PDB file of C-alpha atoms in Angstrom:
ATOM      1  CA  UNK A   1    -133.989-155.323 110.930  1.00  0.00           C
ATOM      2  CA  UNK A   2    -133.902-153.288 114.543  1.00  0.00           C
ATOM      3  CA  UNK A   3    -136.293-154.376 116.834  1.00  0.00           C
ATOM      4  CA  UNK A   4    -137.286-153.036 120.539  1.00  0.00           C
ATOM      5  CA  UNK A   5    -138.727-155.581 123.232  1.00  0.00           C
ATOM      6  CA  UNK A   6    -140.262-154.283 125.776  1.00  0.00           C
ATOM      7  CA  UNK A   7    -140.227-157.172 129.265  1.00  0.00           C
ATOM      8  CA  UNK A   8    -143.172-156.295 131.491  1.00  0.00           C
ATOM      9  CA  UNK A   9    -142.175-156.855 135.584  1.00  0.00           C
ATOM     10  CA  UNK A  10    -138.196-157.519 134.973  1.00  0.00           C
ATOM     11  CA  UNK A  11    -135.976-156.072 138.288  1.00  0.00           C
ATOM     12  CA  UNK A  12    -138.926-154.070 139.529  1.00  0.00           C
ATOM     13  CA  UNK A  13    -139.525-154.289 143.149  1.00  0.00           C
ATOM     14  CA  UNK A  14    -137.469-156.753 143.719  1.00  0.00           C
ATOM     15  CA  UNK A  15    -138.886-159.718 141.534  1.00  0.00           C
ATOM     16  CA  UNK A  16    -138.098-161.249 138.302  1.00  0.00           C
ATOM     17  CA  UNK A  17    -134.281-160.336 139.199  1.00  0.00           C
ATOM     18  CA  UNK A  18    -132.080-160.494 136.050  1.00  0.00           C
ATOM     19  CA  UNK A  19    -128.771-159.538 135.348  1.00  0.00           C
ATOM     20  CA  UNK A  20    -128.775-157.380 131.800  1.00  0.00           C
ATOM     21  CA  UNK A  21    -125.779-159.477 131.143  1.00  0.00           C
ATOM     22  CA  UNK A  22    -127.110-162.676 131.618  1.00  0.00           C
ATOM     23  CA  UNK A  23    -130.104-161.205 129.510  1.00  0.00           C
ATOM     24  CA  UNK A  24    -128.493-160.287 126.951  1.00  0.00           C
ATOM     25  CA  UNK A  25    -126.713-163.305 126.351  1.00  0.00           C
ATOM     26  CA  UNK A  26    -130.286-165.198 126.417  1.00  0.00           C
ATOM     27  CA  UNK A  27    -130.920-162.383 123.177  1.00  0.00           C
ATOM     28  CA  UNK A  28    -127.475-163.364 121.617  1.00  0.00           C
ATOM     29  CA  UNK A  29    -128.378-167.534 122.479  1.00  0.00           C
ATOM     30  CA  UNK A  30    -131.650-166.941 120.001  1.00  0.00           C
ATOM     31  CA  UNK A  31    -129.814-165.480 117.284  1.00  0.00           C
ATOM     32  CA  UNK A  32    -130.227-161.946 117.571  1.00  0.00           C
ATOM     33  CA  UNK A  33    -127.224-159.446 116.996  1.00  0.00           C
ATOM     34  CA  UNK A  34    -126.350-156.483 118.572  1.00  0.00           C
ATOM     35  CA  UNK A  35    -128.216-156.769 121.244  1.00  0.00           C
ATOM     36  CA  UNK A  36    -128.066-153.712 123.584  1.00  0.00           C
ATOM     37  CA  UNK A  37    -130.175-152.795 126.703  1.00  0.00           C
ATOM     38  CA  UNK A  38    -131.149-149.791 128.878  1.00  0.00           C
ATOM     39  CA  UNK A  39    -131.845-149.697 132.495  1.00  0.00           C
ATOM     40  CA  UNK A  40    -132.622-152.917 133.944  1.00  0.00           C
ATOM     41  CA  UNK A  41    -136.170-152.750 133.680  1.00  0.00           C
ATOM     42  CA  UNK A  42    -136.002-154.974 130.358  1.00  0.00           C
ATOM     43  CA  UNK A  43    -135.666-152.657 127.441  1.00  0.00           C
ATOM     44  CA  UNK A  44    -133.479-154.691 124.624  1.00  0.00           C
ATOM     45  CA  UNK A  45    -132.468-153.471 121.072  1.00  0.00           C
ATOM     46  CA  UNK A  46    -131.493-156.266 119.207  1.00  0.00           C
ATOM     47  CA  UNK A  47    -131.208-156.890 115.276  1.00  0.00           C
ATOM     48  CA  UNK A  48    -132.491-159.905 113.359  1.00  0.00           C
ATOM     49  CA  UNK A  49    -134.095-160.656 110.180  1.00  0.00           C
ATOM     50  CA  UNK A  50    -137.408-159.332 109.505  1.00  0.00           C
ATOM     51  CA  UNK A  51    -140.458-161.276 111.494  1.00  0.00           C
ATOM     52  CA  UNK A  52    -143.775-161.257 113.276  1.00  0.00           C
ATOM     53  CA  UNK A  53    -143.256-159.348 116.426  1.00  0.00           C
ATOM     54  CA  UNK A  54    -145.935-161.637 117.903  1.00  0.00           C
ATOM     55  CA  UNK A  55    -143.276-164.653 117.138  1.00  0.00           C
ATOM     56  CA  UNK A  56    -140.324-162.647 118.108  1.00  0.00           C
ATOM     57  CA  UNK A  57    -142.280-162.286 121.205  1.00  0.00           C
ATOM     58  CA  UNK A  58    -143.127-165.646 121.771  1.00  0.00           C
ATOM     59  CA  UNK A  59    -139.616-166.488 120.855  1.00  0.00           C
ATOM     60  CA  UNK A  60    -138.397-164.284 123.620  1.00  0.00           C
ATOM     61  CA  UNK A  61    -140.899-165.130 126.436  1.00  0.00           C
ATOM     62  CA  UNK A  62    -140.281-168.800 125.674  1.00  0.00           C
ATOM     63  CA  UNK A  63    -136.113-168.042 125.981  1.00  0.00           C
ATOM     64  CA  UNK A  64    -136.716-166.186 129.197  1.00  0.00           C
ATOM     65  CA  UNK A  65    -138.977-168.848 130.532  1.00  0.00           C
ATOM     66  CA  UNK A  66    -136.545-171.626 129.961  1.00  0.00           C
ATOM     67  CA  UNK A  67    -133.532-169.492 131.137  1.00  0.00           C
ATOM     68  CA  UNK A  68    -135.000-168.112 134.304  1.00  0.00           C
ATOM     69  CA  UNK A  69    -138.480-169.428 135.018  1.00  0.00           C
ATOM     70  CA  UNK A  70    -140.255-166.194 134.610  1.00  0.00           C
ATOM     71  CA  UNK A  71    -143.640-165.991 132.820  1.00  0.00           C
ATOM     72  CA  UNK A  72    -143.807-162.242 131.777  1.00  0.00           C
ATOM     73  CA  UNK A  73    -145.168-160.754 129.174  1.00  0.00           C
ATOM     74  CA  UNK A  74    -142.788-159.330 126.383  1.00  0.00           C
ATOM     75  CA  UNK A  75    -143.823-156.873 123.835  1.00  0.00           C
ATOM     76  CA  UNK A  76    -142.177-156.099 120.356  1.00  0.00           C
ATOM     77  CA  UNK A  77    -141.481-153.336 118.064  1.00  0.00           C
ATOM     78  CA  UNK A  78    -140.014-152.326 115.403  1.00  0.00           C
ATOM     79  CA  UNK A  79    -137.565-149.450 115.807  1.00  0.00           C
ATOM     80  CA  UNK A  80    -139.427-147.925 112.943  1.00  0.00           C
ATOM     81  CA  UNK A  81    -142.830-148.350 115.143  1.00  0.00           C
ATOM     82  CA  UNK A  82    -140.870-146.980 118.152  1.00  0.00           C
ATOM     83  CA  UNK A  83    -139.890-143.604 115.842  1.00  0.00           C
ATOM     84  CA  UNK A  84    -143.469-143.335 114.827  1.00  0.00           C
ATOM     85  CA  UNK A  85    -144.506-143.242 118.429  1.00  0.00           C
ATOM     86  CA  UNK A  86    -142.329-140.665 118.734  1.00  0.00           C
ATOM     87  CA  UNK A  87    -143.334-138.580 116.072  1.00  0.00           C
ATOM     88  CA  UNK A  88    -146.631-138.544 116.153  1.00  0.00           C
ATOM     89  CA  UNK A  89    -147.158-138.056 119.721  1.00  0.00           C
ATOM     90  CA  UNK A  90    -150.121-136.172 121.043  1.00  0.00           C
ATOM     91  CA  UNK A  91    -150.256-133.541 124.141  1.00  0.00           C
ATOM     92  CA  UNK A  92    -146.737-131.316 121.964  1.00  0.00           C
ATOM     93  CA  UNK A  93    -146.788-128.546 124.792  1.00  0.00           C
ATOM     94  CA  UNK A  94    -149.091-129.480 127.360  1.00  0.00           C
ATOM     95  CA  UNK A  95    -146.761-131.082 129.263  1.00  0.00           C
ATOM     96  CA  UNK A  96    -144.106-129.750 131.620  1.00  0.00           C
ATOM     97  CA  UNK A  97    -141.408-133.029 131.430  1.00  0.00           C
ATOM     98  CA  UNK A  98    -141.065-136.338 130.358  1.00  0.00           C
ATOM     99  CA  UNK A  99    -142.396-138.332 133.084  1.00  0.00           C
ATOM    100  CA  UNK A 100    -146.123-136.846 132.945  1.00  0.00           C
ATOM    101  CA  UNK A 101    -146.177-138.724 129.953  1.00  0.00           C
ATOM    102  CA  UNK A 102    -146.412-142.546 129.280  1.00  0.00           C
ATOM    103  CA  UNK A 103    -146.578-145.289 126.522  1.00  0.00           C
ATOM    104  CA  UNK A 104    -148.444-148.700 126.882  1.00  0.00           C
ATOM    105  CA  UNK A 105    -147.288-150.770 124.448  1.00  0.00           C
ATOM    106  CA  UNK A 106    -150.407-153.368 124.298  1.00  0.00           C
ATOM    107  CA  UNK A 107    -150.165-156.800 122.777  1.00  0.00           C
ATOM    108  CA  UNK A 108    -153.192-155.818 120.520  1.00  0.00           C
ATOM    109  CA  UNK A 109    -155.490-153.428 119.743  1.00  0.00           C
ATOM    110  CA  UNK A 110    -158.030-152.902 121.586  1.00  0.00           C
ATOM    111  CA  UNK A 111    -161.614-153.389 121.060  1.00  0.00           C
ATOM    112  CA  UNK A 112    -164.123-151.047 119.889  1.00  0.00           C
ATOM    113  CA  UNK A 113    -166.034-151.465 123.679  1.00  0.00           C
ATOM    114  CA  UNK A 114    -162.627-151.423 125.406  1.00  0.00           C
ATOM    115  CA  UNK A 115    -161.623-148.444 123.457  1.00  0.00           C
ATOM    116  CA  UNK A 116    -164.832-146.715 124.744  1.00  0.00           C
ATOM    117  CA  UNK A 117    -163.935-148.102 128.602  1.00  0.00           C
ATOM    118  CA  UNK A 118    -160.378-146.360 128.221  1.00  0.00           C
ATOM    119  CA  UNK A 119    -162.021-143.254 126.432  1.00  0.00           C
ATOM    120  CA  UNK A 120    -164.339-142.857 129.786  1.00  0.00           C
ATOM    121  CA  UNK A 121    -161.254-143.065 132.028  1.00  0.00           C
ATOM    122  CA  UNK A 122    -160.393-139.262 130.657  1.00  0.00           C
ATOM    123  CA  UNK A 123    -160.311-136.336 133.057  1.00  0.00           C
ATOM    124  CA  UNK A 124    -158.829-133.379 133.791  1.00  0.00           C
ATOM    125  CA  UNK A 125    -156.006-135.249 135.020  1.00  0.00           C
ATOM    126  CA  UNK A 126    -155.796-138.666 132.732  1.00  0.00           C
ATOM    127  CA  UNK A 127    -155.775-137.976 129.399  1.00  0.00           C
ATOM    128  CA  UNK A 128    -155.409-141.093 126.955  1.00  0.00           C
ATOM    129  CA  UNK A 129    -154.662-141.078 123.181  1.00  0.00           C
ATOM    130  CA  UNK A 130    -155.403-144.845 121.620  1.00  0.00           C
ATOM    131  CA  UNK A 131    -153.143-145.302 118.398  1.00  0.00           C
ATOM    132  CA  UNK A 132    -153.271-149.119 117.548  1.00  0.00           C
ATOM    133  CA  UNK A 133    -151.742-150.986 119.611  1.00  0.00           C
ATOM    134  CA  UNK A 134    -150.170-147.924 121.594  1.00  0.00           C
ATOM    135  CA  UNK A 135    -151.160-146.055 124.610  1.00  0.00           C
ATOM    136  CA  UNK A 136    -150.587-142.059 125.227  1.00  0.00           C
ATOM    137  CA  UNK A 137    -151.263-141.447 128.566  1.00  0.00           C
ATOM    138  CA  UNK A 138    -150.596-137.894 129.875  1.00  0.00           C
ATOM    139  CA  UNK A 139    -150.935-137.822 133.646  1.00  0.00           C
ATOM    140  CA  UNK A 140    -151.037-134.389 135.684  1.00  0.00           C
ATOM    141  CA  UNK A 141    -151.109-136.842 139.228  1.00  0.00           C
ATOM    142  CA  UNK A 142    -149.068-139.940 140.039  1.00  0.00           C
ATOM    143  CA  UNK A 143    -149.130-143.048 137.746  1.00  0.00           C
ATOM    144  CA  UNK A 144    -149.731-144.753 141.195  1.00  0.00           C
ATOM    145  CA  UNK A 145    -152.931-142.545 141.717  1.00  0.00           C
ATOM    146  CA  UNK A 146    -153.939-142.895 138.160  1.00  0.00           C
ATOM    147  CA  UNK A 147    -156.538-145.625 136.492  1.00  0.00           C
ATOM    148  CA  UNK A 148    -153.859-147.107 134.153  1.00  0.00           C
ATOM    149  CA  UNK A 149    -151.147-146.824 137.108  1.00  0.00           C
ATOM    150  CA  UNK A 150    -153.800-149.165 139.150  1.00  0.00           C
ATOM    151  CA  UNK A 151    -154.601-151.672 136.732  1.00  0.00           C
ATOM    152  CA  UNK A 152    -157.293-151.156 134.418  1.00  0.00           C
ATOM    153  CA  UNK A 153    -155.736-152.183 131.566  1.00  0.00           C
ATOM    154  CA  UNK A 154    -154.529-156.210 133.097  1.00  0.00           C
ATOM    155  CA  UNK A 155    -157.831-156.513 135.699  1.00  0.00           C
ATOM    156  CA  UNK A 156    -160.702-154.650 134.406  1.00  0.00           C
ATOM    157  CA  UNK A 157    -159.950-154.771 129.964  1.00  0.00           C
ATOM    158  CA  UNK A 158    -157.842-157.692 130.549  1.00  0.00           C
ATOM    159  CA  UNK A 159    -155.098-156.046 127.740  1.00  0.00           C
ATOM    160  CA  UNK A 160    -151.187-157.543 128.133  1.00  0.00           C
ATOM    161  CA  UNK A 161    -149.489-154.310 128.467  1.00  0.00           C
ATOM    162  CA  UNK A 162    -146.570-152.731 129.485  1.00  0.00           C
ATOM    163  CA  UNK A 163    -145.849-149.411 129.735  1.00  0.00           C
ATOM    164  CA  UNK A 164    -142.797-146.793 129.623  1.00  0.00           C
ATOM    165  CA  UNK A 165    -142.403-143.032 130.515  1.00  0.00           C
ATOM    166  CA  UNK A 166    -141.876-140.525 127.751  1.00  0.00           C
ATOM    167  CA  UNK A 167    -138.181-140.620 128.547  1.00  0.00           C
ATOM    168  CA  UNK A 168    -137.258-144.255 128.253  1.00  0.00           C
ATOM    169  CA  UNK A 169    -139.053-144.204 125.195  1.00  0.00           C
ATOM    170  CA  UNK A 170    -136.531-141.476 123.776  1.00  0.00           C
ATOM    171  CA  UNK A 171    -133.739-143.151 125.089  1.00  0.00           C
ATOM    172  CA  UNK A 172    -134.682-147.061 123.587  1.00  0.00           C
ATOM    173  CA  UNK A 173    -134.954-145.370 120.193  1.00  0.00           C
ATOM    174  CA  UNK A 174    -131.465-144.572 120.334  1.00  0.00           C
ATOM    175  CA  UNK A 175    -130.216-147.964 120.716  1.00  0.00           C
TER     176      UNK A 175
END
């Protein structure tokens, strides 16, 4: 089975420096086959036989831990979970390019009272669409300016997250 993980904090800003290489042969070291990534900001493809994602996860964070001494947090999904994102996605029109719009892929769903907290973060220039354990966020400012961009989701809701523009979420779908 094709999975997706998704490394929160990997080459950005200069911390958490790793080599997609090296990286991938961590991926390869766990047993996972045909591993692939894009950009360097931890997206990895990689095929192995049909499991949790919260273990693959685990599995993952644990590798990358041992290998490099980062604690990060490392989402999973399915590449059939990635291709529903995709075509179900909210806001068909109302944006003019692929980086108004992001995806936070959240370790779990949220709660009823933290859906409500996201829900109120809505304006005319924030507009979020809660699917699960996914995150539509359509942005007519900067991410930086934004509530989600500033950290609402790690300080305030205390969700693990990470998130990806519209773009890289096309693109990891193709691996």
């Amino acid at each position: 089975m094709r999975y997706i993980a998704l490394l929160r904090g990997i080459n950005v800003g200069g911390n958490n420096m790793i080599k997609m290489e090296t990286l991938r042969a961590t991926f390869e070291s766990l047993g996972f086959e045909n591993v692939k990534s894009y950009i360097n900001s931890g997206n990895l493809a990689f095929d192995t036989s049909k499991t949790d994602d919260q273990k693959l996860a685990k599995k993952i964070h644990d590798a990358i831990h041992k290998d490099f001494g980062f604690d990060i947090s490392v989402m999973v999904r399915s590449i059939a979970e990635i291709e529903d994102i995709i075509a179900n996605k909210p806001y068909v029109g109302q944006f003019d390019n692929d980086k108004d719009v992001h995806v936070f892929f959240l370790d779990s769903e949220p709660t009823a009272e933290q859906n409500s907290q996201l829900q109120g973060k809505t304006n005319e220039n924030e507009f979020i669409t809660i699917t699960g354990r996914t995150i539509y966020y359509m942005l007519r400012i900067s991410i930086l300016d934004s509530a989600l961009g500033k950290g609402f989701l790690d300080r305030k809701l205390k969700i693990v997250n990470t998130a990806r523009n519209w773009r890289t979420v096309k693109k990891i779908a193709e691996l």
